[in-house]
PDB file of C-alpha atoms in Angstrom:
ATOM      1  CA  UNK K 530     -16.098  24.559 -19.782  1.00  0.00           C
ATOM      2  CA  UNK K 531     -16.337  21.118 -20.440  1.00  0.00           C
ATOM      3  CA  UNK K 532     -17.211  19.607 -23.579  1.00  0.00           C
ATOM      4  CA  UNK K 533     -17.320  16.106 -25.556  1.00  0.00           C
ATOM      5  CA  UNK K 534     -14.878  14.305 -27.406  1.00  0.00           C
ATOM      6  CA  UNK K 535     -14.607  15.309 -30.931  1.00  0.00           C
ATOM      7  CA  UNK K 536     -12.459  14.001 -33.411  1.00  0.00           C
ATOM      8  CA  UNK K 537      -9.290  15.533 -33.030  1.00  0.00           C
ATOM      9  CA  UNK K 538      -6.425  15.526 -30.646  1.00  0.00           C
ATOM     10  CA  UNK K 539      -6.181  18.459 -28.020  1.00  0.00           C
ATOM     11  CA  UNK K 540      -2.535  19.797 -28.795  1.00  0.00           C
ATOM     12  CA  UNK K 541      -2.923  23.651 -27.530  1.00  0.00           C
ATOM     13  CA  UNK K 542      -3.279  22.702 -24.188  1.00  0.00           C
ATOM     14  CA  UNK K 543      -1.120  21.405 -21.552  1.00  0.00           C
ATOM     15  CA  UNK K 544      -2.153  20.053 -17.832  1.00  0.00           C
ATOM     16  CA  UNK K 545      -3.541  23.082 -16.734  1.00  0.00           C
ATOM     17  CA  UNK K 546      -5.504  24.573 -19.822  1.00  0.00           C
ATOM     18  CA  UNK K 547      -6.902  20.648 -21.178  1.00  0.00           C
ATOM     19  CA  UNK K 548     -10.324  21.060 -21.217  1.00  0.00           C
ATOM     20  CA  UNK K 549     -12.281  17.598 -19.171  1.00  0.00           C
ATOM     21  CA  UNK K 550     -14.222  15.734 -21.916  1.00  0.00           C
ATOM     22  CA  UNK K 551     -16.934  13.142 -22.147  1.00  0.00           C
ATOM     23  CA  UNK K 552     -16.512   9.493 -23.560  1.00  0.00           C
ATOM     24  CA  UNK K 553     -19.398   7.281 -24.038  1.00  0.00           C
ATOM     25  CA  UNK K 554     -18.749   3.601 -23.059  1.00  0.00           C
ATOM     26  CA  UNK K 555     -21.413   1.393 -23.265  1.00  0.00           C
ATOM     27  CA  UNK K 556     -23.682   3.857 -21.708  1.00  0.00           C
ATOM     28  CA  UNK K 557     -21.405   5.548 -18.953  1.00  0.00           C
ATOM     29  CA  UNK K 558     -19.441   8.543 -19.565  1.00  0.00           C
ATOM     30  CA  UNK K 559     -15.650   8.585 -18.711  1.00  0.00           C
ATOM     31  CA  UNK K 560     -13.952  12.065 -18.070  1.00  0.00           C
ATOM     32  CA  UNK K 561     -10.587  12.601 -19.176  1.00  0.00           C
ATOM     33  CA  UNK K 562      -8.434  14.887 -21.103  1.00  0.00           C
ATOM     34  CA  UNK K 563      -5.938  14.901 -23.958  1.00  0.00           C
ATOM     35  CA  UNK K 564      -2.609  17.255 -24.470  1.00  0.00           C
ATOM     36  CA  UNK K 565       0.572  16.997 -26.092  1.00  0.00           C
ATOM     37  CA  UNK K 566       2.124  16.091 -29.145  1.00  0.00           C
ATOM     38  CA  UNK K 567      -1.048  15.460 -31.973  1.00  0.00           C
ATOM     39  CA  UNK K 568       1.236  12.339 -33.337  1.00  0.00           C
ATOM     40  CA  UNK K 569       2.586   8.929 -32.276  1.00  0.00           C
ATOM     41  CA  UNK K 570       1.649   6.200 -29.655  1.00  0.00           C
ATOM     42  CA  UNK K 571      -0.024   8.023 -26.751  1.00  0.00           C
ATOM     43  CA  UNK K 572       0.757   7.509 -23.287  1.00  0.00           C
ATOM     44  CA  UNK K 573      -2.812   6.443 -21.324  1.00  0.00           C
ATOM     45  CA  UNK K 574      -2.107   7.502 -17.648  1.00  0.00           C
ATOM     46  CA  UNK K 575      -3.262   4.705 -14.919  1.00  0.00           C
ATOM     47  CA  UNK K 576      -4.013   6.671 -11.615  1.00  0.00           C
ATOM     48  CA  UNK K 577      -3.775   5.823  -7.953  1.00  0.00           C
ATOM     49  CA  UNK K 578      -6.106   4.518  -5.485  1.00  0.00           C
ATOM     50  CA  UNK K 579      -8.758   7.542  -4.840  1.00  0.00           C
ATOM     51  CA  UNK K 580      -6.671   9.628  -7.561  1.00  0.00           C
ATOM     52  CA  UNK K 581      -8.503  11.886 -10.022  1.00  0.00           C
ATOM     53  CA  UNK K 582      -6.651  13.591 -13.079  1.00  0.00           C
ATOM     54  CA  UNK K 583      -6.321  16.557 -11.028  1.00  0.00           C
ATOM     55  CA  UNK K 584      -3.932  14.634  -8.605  1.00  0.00           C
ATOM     56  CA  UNK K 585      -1.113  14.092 -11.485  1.00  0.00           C
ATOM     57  CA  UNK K 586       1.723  16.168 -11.051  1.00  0.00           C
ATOM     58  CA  UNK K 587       1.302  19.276 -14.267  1.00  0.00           C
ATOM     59  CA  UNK K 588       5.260  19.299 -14.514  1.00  0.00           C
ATOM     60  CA  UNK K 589       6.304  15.719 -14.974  1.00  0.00           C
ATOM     61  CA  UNK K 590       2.808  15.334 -17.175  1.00  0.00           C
ATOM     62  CA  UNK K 591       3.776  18.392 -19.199  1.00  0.00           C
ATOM     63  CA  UNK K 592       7.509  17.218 -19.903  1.00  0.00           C
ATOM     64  CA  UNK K 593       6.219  13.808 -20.782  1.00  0.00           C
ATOM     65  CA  UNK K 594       3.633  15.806 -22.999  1.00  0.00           C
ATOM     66  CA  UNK K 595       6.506  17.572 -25.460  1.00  0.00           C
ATOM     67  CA  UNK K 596       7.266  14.377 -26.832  1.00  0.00           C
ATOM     68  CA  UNK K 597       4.201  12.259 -26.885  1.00  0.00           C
ATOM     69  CA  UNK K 598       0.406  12.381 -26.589  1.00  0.00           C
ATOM     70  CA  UNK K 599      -1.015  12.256 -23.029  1.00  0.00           C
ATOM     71  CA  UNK K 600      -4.378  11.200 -21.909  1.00  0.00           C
ATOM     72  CA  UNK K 601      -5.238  11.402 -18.398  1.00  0.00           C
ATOM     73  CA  UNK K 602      -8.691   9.829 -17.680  1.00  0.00           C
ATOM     74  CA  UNK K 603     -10.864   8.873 -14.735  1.00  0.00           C
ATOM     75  CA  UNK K 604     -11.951   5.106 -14.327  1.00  0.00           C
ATOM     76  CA  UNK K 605     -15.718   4.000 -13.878  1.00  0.00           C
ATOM     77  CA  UNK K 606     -17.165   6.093 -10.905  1.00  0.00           C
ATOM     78  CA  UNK K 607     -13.832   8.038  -9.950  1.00  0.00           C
ATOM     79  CA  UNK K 608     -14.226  12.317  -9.641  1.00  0.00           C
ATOM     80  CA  UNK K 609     -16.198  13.186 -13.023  1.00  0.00           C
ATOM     81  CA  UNK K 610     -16.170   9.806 -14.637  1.00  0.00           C
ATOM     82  CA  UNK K 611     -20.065   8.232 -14.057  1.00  0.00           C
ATOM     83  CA  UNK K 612     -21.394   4.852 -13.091  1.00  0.00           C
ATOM     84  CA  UNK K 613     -19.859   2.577 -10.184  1.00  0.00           C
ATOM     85  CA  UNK K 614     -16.430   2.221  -9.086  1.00  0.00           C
ATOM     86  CA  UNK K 615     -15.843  -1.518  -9.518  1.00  0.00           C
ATOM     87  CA  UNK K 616     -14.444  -3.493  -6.186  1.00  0.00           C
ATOM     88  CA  UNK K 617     -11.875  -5.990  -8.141  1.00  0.00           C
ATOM     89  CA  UNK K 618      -8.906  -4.799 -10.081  1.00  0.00           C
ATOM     90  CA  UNK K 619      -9.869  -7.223 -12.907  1.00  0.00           C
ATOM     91  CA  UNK K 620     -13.615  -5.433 -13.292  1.00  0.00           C
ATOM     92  CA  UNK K 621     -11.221  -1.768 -13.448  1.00  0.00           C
ATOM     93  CA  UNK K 622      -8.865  -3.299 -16.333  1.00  0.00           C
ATOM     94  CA  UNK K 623     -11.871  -3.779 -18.319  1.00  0.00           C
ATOM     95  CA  UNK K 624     -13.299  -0.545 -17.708  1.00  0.00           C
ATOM     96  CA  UNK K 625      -9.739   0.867 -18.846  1.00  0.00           C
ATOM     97  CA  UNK K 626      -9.565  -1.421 -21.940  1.00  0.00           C
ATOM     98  CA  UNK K 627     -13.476  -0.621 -23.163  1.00  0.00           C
ATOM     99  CA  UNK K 628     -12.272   3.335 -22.937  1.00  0.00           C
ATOM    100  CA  UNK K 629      -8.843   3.164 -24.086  1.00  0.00           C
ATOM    101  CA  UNK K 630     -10.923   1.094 -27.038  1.00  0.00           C
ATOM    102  CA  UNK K 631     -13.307   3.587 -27.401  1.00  0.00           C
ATOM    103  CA  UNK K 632     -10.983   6.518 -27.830  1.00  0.00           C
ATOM    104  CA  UNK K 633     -10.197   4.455 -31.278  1.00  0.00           C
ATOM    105  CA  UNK K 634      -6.186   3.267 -30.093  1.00  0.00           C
ATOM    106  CA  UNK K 635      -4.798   0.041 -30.803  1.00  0.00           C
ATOM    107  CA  UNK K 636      -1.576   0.477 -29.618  1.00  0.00           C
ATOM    108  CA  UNK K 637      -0.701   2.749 -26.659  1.00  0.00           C
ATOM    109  CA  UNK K 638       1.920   3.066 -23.955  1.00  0.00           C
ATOM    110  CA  UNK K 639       0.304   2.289 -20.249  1.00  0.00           C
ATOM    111  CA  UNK K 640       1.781   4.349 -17.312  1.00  0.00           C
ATOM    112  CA  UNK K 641       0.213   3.326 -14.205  1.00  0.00           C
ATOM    113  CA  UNK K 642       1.021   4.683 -10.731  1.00  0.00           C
ATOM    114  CA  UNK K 643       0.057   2.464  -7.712  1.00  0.00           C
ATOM    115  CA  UNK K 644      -3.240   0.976  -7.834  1.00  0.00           C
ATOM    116  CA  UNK K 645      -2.809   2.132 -11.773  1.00  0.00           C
ATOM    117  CA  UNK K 646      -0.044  -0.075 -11.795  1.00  0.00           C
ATOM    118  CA  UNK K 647      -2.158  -2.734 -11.084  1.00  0.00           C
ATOM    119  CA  UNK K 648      -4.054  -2.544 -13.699  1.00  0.00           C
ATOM    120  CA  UNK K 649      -1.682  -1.570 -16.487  1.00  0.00           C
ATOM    121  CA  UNK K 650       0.277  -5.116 -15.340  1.00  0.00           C
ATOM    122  CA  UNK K 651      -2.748  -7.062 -16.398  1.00  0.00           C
ATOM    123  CA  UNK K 652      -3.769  -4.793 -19.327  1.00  0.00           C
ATOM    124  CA  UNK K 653      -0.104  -5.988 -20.763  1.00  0.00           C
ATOM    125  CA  UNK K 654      -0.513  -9.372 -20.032  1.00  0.00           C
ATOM    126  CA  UNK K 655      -3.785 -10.144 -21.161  1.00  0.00           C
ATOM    127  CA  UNK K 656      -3.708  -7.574 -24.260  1.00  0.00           C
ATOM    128  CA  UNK K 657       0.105  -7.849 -25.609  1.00  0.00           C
ATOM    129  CA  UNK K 658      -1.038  -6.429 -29.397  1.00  0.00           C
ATOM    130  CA  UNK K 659      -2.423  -3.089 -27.592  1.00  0.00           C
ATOM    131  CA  UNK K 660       0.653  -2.208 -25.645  1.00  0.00           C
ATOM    132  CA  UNK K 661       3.875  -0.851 -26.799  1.00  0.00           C
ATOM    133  CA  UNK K 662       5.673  -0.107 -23.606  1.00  0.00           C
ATOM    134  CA  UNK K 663       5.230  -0.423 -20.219  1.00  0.00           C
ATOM    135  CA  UNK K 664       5.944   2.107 -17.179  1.00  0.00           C
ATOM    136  CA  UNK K 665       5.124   1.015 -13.227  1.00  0.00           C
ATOM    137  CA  UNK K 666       5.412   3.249 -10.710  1.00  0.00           C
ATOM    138  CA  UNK K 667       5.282   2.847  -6.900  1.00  0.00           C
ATOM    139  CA  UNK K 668       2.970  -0.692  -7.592  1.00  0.00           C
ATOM    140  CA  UNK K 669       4.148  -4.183  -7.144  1.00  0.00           C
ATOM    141  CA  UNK K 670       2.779  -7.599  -8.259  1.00  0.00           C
ATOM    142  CA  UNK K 671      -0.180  -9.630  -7.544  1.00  0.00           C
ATOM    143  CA  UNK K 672       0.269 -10.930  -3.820  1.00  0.00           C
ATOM    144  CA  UNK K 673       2.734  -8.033  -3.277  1.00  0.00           C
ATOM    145  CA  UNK K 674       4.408  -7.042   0.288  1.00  0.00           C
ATOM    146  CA  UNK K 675       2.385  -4.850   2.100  1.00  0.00           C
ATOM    147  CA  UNK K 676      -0.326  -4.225  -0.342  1.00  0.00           C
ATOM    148  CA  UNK K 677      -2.862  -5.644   2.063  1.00  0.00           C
ATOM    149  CA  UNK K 678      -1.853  -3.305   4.539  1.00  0.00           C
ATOM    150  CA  UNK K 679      -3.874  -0.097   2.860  1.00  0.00           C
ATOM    151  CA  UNK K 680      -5.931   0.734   5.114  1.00  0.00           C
ATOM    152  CA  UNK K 681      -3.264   0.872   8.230  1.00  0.00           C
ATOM    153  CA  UNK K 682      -1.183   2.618   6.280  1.00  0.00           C
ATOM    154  CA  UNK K 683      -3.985   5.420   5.463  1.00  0.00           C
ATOM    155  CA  UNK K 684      -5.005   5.465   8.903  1.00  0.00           C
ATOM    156  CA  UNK K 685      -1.230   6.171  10.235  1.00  0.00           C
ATOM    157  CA  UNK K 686      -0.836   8.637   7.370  1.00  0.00           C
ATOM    158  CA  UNK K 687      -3.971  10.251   8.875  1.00  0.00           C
ATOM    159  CA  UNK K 688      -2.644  11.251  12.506  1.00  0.00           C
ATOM    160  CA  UNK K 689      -1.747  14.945  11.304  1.00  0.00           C
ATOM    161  CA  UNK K 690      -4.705  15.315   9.428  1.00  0.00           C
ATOM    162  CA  UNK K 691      -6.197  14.821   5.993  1.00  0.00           C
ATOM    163  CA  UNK K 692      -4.318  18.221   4.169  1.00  0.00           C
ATOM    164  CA  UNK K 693      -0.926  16.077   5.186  1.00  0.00           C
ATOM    165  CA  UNK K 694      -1.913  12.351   4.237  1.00  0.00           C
ATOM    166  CA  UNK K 695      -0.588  12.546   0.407  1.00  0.00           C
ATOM    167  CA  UNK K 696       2.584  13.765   2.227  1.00  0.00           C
ATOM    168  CA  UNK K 697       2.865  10.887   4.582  1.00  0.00           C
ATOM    169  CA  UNK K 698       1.869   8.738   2.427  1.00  0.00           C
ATOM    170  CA  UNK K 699       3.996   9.246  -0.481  1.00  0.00           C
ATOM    171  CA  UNK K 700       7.362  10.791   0.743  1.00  0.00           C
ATOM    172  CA  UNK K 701       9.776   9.957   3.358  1.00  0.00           C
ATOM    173  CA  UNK K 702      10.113  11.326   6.244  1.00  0.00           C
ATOM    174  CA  UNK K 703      13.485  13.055   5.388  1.00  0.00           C
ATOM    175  CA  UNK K 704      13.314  16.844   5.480  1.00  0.00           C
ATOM    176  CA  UNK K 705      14.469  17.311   1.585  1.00  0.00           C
ATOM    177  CA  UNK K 706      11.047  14.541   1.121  1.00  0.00           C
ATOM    178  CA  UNK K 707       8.860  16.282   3.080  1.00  0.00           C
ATOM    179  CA  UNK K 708       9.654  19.430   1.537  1.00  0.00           C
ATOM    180  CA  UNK K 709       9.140  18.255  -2.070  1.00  0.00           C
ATOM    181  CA  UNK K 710       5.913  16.393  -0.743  1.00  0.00           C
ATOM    182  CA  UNK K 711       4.782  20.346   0.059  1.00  0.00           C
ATOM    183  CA  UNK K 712       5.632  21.881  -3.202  1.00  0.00           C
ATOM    184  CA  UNK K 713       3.548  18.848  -5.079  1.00  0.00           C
ATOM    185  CA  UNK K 714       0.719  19.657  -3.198  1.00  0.00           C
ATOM    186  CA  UNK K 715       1.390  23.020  -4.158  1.00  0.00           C
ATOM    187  CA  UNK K 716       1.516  22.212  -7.770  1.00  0.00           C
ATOM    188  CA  UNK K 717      -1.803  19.982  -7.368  1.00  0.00           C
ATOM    189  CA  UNK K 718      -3.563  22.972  -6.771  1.00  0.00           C
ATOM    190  CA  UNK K 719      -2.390  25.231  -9.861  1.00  0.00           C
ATOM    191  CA  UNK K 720      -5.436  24.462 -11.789  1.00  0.00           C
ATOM    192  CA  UNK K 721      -8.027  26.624 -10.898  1.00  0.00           C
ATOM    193  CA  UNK K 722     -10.789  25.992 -13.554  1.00  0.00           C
ATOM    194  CA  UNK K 723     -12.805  22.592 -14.935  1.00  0.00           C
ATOM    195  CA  UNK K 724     -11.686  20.541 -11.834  1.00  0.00           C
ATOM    196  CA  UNK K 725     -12.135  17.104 -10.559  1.00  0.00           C
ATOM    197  CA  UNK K 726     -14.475  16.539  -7.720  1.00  0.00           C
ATOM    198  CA  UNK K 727     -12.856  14.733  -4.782  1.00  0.00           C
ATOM    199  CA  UNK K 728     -13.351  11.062  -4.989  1.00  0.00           C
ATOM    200  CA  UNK K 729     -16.737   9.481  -3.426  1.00  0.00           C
ATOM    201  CA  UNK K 730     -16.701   7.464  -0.274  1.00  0.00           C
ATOM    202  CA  UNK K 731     -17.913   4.598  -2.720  1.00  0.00           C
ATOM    203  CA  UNK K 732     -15.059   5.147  -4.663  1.00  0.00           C
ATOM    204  CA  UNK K 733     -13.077   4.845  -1.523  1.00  0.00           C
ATOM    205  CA  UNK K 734     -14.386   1.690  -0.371  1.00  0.00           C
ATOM    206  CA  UNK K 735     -14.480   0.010  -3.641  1.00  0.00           C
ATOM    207  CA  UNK K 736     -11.138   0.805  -4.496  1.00  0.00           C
ATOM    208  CA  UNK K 737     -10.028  -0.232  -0.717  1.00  0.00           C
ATOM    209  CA  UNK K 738     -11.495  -3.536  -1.319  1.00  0.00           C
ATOM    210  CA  UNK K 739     -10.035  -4.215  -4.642  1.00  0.00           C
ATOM    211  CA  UNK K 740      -6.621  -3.317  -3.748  1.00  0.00           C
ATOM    212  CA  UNK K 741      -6.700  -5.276  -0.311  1.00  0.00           C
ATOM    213  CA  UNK K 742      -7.839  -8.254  -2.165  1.00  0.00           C
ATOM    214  CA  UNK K 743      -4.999  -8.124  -4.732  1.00  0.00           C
ATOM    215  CA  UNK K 744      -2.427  -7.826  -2.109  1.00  0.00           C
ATOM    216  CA  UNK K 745      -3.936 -11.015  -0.525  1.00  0.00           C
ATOM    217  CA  UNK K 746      -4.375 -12.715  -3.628  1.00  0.00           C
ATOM    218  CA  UNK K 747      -1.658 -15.786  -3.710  1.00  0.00           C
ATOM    219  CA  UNK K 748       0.094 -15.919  -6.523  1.00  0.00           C
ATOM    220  CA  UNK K 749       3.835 -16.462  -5.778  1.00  0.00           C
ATOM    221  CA  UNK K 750       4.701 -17.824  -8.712  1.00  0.00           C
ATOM    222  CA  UNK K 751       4.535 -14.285 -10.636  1.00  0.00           C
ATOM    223  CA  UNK K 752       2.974 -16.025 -13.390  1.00  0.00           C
ATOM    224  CA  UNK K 753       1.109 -12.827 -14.929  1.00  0.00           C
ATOM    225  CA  UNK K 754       4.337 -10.886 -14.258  1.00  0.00           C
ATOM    226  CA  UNK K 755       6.597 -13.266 -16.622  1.00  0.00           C
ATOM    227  CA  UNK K 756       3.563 -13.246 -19.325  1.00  0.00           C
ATOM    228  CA  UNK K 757       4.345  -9.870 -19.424  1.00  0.00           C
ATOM    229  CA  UNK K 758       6.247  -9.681 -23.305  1.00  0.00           C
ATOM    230  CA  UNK K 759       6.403  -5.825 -23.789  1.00  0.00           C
ATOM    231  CA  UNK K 760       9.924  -3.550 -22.986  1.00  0.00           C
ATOM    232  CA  UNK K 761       9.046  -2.714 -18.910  1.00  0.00           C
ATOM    233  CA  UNK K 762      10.201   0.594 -16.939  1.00  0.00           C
ATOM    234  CA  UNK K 763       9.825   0.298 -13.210  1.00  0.00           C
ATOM    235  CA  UNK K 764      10.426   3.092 -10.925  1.00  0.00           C
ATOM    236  CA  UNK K 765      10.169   3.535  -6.930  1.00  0.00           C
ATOM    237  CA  UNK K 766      11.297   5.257  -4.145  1.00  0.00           C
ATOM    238  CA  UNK K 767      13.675   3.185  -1.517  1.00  0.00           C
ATOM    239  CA  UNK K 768      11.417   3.805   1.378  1.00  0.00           C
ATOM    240  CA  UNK K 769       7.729   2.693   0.013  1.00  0.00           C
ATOM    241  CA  UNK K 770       5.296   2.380   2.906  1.00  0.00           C
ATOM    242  CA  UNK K 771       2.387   1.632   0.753  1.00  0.00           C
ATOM    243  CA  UNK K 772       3.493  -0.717  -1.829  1.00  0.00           C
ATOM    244  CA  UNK K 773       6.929  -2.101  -0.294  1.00  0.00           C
ATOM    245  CA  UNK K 774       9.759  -1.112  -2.383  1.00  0.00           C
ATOM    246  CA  UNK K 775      10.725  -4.223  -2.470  1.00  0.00           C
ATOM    247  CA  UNK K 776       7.946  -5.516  -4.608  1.00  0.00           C
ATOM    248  CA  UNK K 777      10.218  -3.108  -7.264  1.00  0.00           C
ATOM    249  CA  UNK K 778      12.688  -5.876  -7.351  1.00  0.00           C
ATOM    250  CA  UNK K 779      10.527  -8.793  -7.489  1.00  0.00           C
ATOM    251  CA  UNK K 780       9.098  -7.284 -10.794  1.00  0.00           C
ATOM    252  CA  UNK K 781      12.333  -6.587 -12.706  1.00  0.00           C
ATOM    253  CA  UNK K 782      13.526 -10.212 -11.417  1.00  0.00           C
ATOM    254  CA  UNK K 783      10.277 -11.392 -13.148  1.00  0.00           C
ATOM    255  CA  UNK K 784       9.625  -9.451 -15.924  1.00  0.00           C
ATOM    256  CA  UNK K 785      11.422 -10.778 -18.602  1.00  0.00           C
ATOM    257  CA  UNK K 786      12.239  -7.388 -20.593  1.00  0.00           C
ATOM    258  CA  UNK K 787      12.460  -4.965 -17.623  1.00  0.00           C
ATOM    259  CA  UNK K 788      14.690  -2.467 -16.138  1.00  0.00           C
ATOM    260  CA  UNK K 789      14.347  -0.952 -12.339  1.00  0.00           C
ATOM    261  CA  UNK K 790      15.173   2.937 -11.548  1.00  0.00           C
ATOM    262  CA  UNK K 791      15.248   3.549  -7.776  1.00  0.00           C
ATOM    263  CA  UNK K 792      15.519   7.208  -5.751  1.00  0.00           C
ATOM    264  CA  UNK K 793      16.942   7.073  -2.881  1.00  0.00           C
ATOM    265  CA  UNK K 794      15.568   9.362  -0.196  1.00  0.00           C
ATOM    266  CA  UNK K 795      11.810   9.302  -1.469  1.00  0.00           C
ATOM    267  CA  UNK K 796       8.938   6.876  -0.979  1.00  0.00           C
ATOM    268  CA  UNK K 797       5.777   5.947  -3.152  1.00  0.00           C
ATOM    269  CA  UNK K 798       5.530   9.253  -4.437  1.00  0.00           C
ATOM    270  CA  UNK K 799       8.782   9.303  -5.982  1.00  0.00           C
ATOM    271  CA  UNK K 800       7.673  10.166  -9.852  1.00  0.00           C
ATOM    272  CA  UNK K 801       6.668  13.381  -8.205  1.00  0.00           C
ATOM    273  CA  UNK K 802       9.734  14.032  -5.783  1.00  0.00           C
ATOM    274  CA  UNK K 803      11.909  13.457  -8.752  1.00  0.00           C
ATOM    275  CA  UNK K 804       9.452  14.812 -11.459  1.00  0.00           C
ATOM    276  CA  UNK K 805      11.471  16.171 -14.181  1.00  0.00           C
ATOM    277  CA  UNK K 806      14.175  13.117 -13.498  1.00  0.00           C
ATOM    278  CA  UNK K 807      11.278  11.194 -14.412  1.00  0.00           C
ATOM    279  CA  UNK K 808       9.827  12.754 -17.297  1.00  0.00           C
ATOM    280  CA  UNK K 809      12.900  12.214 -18.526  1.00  0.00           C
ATOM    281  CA  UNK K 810      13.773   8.837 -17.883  1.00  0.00           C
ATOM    282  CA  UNK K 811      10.147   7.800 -19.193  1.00  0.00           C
ATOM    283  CA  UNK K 812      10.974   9.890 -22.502  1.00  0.00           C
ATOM    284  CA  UNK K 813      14.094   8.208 -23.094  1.00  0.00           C
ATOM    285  CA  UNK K 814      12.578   5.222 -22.908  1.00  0.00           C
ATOM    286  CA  UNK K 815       9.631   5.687 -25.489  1.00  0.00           C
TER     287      UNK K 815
END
């Protein structure tokens, strides 16, 4: 059952169990839900390009969940979230700043994954006072290698057919990968009740265009990643085929207060191959 926001904090639930609720922003309701600890800064969860909340992994969200508050949430247009999926990744940050705004915060920890990523590098460096820490996962900078590349890498991903493109897409092609790529899927489809719907073909145009035209953007002199003030944890896989892992490097080279964690043996999905490594890592540093 779904219901609206009320004013307290979800803490008898974890990833499976959260119940989706309703947030009015300036006329357009934003899905998301809320678990974990009822106290301290949360951690606002940035997903990836045609991701809904139901495509977070339950055991790294869970183990980040014991120690902090979570909120997973749906950007403008994306599964249960209303209104139109924006086509820039500047239009998205605002739509991620009016909700995280609207939930009341004003200071929160931003973990974005991919195209999250994105958008949780410009939420820090535009809004320093509202975040406390900084996670980037599988993303890279404005400009970054292979970014532009999207929609050849979905179409290659593709070739053995659409229940095997999250697995081709975001782990190598080792066996030990692919079998970890397999049990996430397997894990993505625990929840049985209150689900996401799958994303719109809007959604996947508008998000196509937004993150091709950051990945062409020129902006070599990192400029937004130096203006970047706030304690940084950036995390990858060695063998990225969507966002290059070496885009990893250029954003610990640039951003001034950073640190880089690398798996070896995984690709853009590595967060999930290495789940509970992760959850770990993350809770260490918050």
């Amino acid at each position: 059952m779904k219901t609206r926001k009320s004013n307290s904090t979800v803490i008898d639930h974890n990833h499976q169990t959260a119940p989706t609720q309703f947030l009015d922003v300036n006329g357009t309701d934003f899905a998301y839900r809320s678990f974990g600890r009822d106290k301290g800064i949360p951690v606002i969860f940035l997903q990836h390009f045609t991701g809904t909340m139901d495509n977070w992994d339950p055991v790294l969200t869970d183990a980040i969940a014991l120690q902090h508050p979570v909120v997973l949430f749906n950007n403008k247009g994306v599964g249960s979230s209303k209104g139109t999926t924006p086509t820039t990744v500047s239009e998205m940050v605002q739509d991620a700043l009016a909700f995280i705004k609207s939930l009341g915060y004003t200071k929160v920890n931003l973990l974005g994954f991919s195209l999250g990523g994105f958008i949780a590098q410009q939420i820090a460096a535009d809004y320093p006072d509202l975040v406390n820490r900084l996670i980037l996962a599988g993303t890279g900078p404005i400009g970054g290698k292979a970014i532009a590349q999207l929609e050849s890498s979905v179409e290659k991903a593709l070739a053995d057919g659409p229940e095997r493109v999250l697995i081709n897409l975001f782990f190598s092609k080792t066996p030990t990968s692919i079998k970890a790529g397999e049990a996430f899927l397997a894990r993505l489809s625990e929840r049985k009740q209150d689900r996401d719907p799958q994303f719109s073909q809007e959604t996947f145009a508008n998000q196509a265009k937004a993150i091709v035209a950051y990945g062409l953007a020129d902006h070599q002199d990192y400029s937004q990643l130096k203006s970047i003030s706030q304690p940084t944890l950036i995390v990858n896989g060695n063998e990225d085929i969507m966002v290059d892992s070496i885009n990893s490097y250029i954003m610990l080279q640039n951003i001034p207060n950073s640190r880089l964690l690398m798996w070896s043996n995984s690709g853009h999905g590595a967060l999930f191959q290495y789940n509970l490594d992760f959850a770990v890592e993350v809770n260490a540093f918050l």
